[in-house]
Amino acid sequence: MNGSAIYIWIIIVVMPLGLISCGPTSPGSDPVPARQNSSNEKTTTLEGGSGKPEEAGGNSQGIQPEEIEGLSGAPEEASSYPLPDLSLMSEDSFQRNAKMGRLVARQRCILCHKIEGRGAILQPPLIQVSMRRLDRMKTYDSHLDQLRTSDPDRYSSKRDLLEKITAEADVLRKMQLWLSGYLRRPTFDNSQAKMPLQVLKPVEVDQLACYVIQLAIEGYQQGETPLED
Ligand code: HEC
């Protein structure tokens, strides 16, 4: 074959073959499923790792913003969360209570909330509900304003405690008072509260309140992700 014969042979035989094999119906070369797979893998890996405290704050170097899409920058937010005054936690009685509270919680609360990685997954882990509650205490007074008009009977039956909570300026002490009401009766300030009544001794309520506060603070310090509201 001379040069032009080869050229014609390519146009007549090879090009149509190429068109057929690259056509849209061709199996095995469709790029869409492959791309979906790789992005699924990426999401899974990131979700799995997002709960580890040691990764918090480190994401800015290793992982690009588009890769943490959906996590909305949570680790950075967590590490820069403005912690309240922590003086309550340095009191001896608080530390004793929190220590005992941890033991009570591991017996009583683990039925629904995971604690230190152990227990049921029926409900969010205790550390996460504790962090969310600490955050909610900052806007608690507006919740009470609402309650006063939307559920006046509930408000007046708990008026003493609710007024004490409003008057308390220290956020951790405010949360301690709130927990003393909630752990006795989860619906004490909210008819929609979903946690079933827990039968606890008064001393256990005090101990658990301190432990829950400690968990919330540790959670923010370690860059855990709080629950969405
Ligand atoms: C029978 C299951 C169950 C048990 C046992 C249980 N909880 Fe809960 N808890 C719930 C449910 C349901 C919620 C509501 C979850 C939500 O709001 O996302 C909740 C929420 C909470 C919250 C967040 C409340 C808020 O409004 O901020 C705290 C704090 C809490 N539980 C503490 C405890 C403690 C301490 C114990 C152990 C004495 C305990 N729970 C035992 C079911 C349980």
Coordinates of C-alpha atoms and ligand atoms in Angstrom, one line a residue:
M1 CA 0.0 0.0 0.0
N2 CA 1.2 3.5 -0.8
G3 CA 0.7 6.5 1.4
S4 CA -2.6 7.7 0.0
A5 CA -4.1 4.1 0.1
I6 CA -3.3 3.9 3.8
Y7 CA -5.0 7.3 4.3
I8 CA -8.1 6.2 2.5
W9 CA -8.1 2.9 4.4
I10 CA -8.1 4.8 7.7
I11 CA -11.0 7.0 6.7
I12 CA -13.1 4.1 5.4
V13 CA -12.4 1.4 8.0
V14 CA -10.8 2.7 11.1
M15 CA -12.8 5.9 11.8
P16 CA -16.2 4.3 11.6
L17 CA -15.0 1.7 14.0
G18 CA -13.9 4.4 16.3
L19 CA -17.2 6.2 16.2
I20 CA -19.0 3.0 17.0
S21 CA -16.8 2.1 20.0
C22 CA -17.0 5.7 21.4
G23 CA -20.8 6.1 20.9
P24 CA -23.1 6.9 23.8
T25 CA -24.4 3.4 24.0
S26 CA -21.0 1.8 24.5
P27 CA -20.7 -0.1 27.7
G28 CA -17.8 0.2 30.1
S29 CA -16.7 3.7 29.1
D30 CA -19.5 5.8 30.7
P31 CA -17.8 8.2 33.0
V32 CA -20.8 9.1 35.1
P33 CA -21.0 6.1 37.5
A34 CA -17.2 6.2 38.0
R35 CA -17.4 9.9 39.1
Q36 CA -20.3 9.1 41.5
N37 CA -18.4 6.4 43.1
S38 CA -15.4 8.5 43.8
S39 CA -17.4 11.3 45.4
N40 CA -19.3 8.8 47.5
E41 CA -16.1 7.4 48.8
K42 CA -14.9 10.9 49.7
T43 CA -18.1 11.7 51.6
T44 CA -17.9 8.5 53.6
T45 CA -14.3 9.0 54.6
L46 CA -15.0 12.5 55.8
E47 CA -18.1 11.7 57.7
G48 CA -16.3 8.9 59.4
G49 CA -13.5 11.1 60.5
S50 CA -15.5 14.2 61.4
G51 CA -16.2 13.0 65.0
K52 CA -12.5 12.6 65.9
P53 CA -11.4 15.4 68.2
E54 CA -7.8 15.3 67.0
E55 CA -8.9 16.3 63.5
A56 CA -10.5 19.5 64.7
G57 CA -8.7 22.6 63.6
G58 CA -6.4 20.6 61.5
N59 CA -8.7 20.6 58.5
S60 CA -7.6 24.0 57.3
Q61 CA -4.3 22.5 56.0
G62 CA -5.1 19.1 54.7
I63 CA -8.7 19.2 53.3
Q64 CA -9.8 21.7 50.7
P65 CA -13.1 23.6 51.3
E66 CA -14.9 21.8 48.4
E67 CA -14.1 18.5 50.1
I68 CA -15.8 19.4 53.3
E69 CA -18.8 20.6 51.5
G70 CA -21.8 19.7 53.7
L71 CA -19.9 19.9 56.9
S72 CA -20.1 23.7 56.7
G73 CA -16.8 24.3 58.4
A74 CA -17.9 22.8 61.7
P75 CA -14.5 22.0 63.1
E76 CA -13.3 25.7 62.9
E77 CA -16.5 26.9 64.4
A78 CA -16.2 24.4 67.3
S79 CA -12.7 25.3 68.2
S80 CA -13.5 29.0 68.2
Y81 CA -16.7 28.6 70.2
P82 CA -16.7 31.4 72.9
L83 CA -16.7 29.5 76.2
P84 CA -18.6 31.0 79.1
D85 CA -17.1 31.8 82.6
L86 CA -15.9 28.4 83.9
S87 CA -15.5 29.3 87.5
L88 CA -18.3 26.9 88.6
M89 CA -16.2 24.0 87.3
S90 CA -13.3 24.8 89.6
E91 CA -15.3 24.4 92.8
D92 CA -14.6 21.2 94.7
S93 CA -18.2 20.2 95.1
F94 CA -18.7 20.5 91.4
Q95 CA -15.8 18.3 90.6
R96 CA -16.9 15.7 93.1
N97 CA -20.5 15.7 91.7
A98 CA -19.3 15.5 88.1
K99 CA -17.2 12.5 89.0
M100 CA -20.1 10.7 90.6
G101 CA -22.4 11.9 87.9
R102 CA -20.3 10.1 85.3
L103 CA -20.8 6.8 87.1
V104 CA -24.5 7.3 87.4
A105 CA -24.8 8.3 83.7
R106 CA -22.9 5.2 82.6
Q107 CA -25.6 3.1 84.4
R108 CA -28.7 5.2 83.7
C109 CA -28.3 7.2 80.5
I110 CA -26.4 4.8 78.4
L111 CA -29.7 3.0 77.6
C112 CA -30.4 5.8 75.1
H113 CA -27.4 8.1 74.8
K114 CA -23.9 6.9 73.9
I115 CA -21.3 7.9 76.6
E116 CA -17.6 7.8 75.8
G117 CA -18.3 5.7 72.7
R118 CA -20.4 3.1 74.6
G119 CA -24.1 2.6 74.8
A120 CA -27.2 2.8 72.7
I121 CA -27.6 4.9 69.6
L122 CA -31.4 5.4 70.0
Q123 CA -30.7 9.0 70.9
P124 CA -27.8 11.4 70.1
P125 CA -24.7 10.9 72.3
L126 CA -24.8 12.6 75.7
I127 CA -21.9 14.9 74.8
Q128 CA -23.8 16.2 71.8
V129 CA -27.1 16.9 73.6
S130 CA -25.1 18.5 76.4
M131 CA -23.3 20.9 74.0
R132 CA -26.5 21.9 72.3
R133 CA -28.1 22.6 75.7
L134 CA -25.2 24.8 76.7
D135 CA -25.7 26.8 73.5
R136 CA -29.5 27.0 74.1
M137 CA -29.0 28.5 77.6
K138 CA -27.6 31.6 75.9
T139 CA -31.1 32.4 74.5
Y140 CA -33.1 30.7 77.2
D141 CA -34.8 33.9 78.4
S142 CA -36.5 34.3 75.1
H143 CA -37.8 30.7 75.4
L144 CA -39.3 31.7 78.7
D145 CA -40.9 34.8 77.3
Q146 CA -42.6 32.6 74.7
L147 CA -43.6 30.0 77.3
R148 CA -45.2 32.7 79.5
T149 CA -47.8 33.4 76.7
S150 CA -48.0 30.0 74.9
D151 CA -48.2 27.7 78.0
P152 CA -49.0 29.9 81.1
D153 CA -50.1 27.0 83.2
R154 CA -46.7 25.3 82.8
Y155 CA -45.0 28.6 83.5
S156 CA -46.8 29.4 86.7
S157 CA -46.5 25.9 88.1
K158 CA -42.7 26.2 87.8
R159 CA -42.5 29.9 88.3
D160 CA -40.1 29.8 91.2
L161 CA -37.5 27.7 89.4
L162 CA -38.0 29.5 86.1
E163 CA -37.5 32.9 87.7
K164 CA -34.4 31.7 89.4
I165 CA -33.0 30.5 86.0
T166 CA -33.8 33.9 84.4
A167 CA -32.2 35.8 87.3
E168 CA -28.9 33.8 87.0
A169 CA -26.4 35.6 84.8
D170 CA -23.6 32.9 84.9
V171 CA -24.3 30.6 82.0
L172 CA -23.1 27.4 83.7
R173 CA -25.1 28.1 86.9
K174 CA -28.1 28.8 84.7
M175 CA -27.6 25.5 83.0
Q176 CA -27.2 23.7 86.3
L177 CA -30.5 25.2 87.5
W178 CA -32.2 24.2 84.2
L179 CA -30.9 20.6 84.5
S180 CA -32.2 20.4 88.0
G181 CA -35.7 20.9 86.5
Y182 CA -35.2 18.9 83.4
L183 CA -33.7 15.8 85.0
R184 CA -36.6 15.7 87.5
R185 CA -39.2 16.3 84.8
P186 CA -38.1 16.7 81.1
T187 CA -41.4 18.6 80.3
F188 CA -40.9 21.1 83.1
D189 CA -40.5 24.0 80.7
N190 CA -41.6 22.5 77.4
S191 CA -44.6 20.3 76.6
Q192 CA -42.8 18.9 73.5
A193 CA -39.7 17.5 75.3
K194 CA -39.2 14.0 74.1
M195 CA -37.1 12.4 76.8
P196 CA -39.1 10.0 79.0
L197 CA -39.3 10.7 82.7
Q198 CA -36.1 9.4 84.5
V199 CA -36.6 8.3 88.0
L200 CA -33.6 9.7 89.9
K201 CA -32.7 10.5 93.5
P202 CA -32.2 14.2 94.2
V203 CA -28.5 13.6 94.8
E204 CA -28.2 11.9 91.4
V205 CA -29.9 14.8 89.7
D206 CA -27.2 17.1 91.2
Q207 CA -24.4 14.8 90.2
L208 CA -25.7 14.3 86.7
A209 CA -26.2 18.1 86.2
C210 CA -22.5 18.7 87.0
Y211 CA -21.5 15.8 84.7
V212 CA -23.6 17.1 81.8
I213 CA -22.1 20.6 82.1
Q214 CA -18.6 19.2 82.2
L215 CA -19.3 17.1 79.1
A216 CA -20.6 20.2 77.2
I217 CA -17.5 22.2 78.0
E218 CA -15.2 19.3 77.2
G219 CA -17.0 18.9 73.9
Y220 CA -16.4 22.4 72.8
Q221 CA -12.8 22.3 74.1
Q222 CA -12.1 19.2 72.1
G223 CA -13.9 20.4 68.9
E224 CA -16.8 18.0 69.0
T225 CA -19.7 18.9 66.7
P226 CA -22.8 19.9 68.6
L227 CA -26.2 18.8 67.3
E228 CA -28.0 21.1 64.9
D229 CA -30.9 22.9 66.5
Ligands
HEC1 C1 -35.4 6.2 77.3 C2 -34.3 7.0 76.6 C3 -33.6 8.0 77.4 C4 -32.8 7.8 78.5 C5 -32.6 6.6 79.4 C6 -32.2 9.1 78.7 N1 -32.5 10.0 77.8 FE1 -31.9 11.9 77.6 N2 -33.0 12.2 76.0 C7 -33.8 11.3 75.4 C8 -34.5 11.9 74.3 C9 -35.5 11.2 73.4 C10 -34.0 13.2 74.2 C11 -34.4 14.3 73.2 C12 -33.4 14.2 72.0 C13 -33.4 15.4 71.2 O1 -34.0 16.5 71.6 O2 -32.8 15.4 70.1 C14 -33.0 13.4 75.3 C15 -32.4 14.5 75.5 C16 -31.5 14.8 76.6 C17 -30.8 16.0 76.8 C18 -31.0 17.3 76.0 C19 -32.2 18.0 76.5 C20 -32.3 19.4 75.9 O3 -33.4 19.9 75.7 O4 -31.3 20.1 75.8 C21 -30.1 15.8 78.0 C22 -29.2 16.8 78.7 C23 -30.3 14.4 78.4 N3 -31.2 13.8 77.5 C24 -29.7 13.9 79.5 C25 -29.9 12.6 79.9 C26 -29.4 12.0 81.1 C27 -28.4 12.8 82.0 C28 -29.8 10.8 81.2 C29 -29.5 9.7 82.3 C30 -30.2 10.0 83.5 C31 -30.7 10.5 80.1 N4 -30.7 11.7 79.3 C32 -31.3 9.3 79.8 C33 -34.0 10.0 75.8 C34 -33.4 9.4 76.9

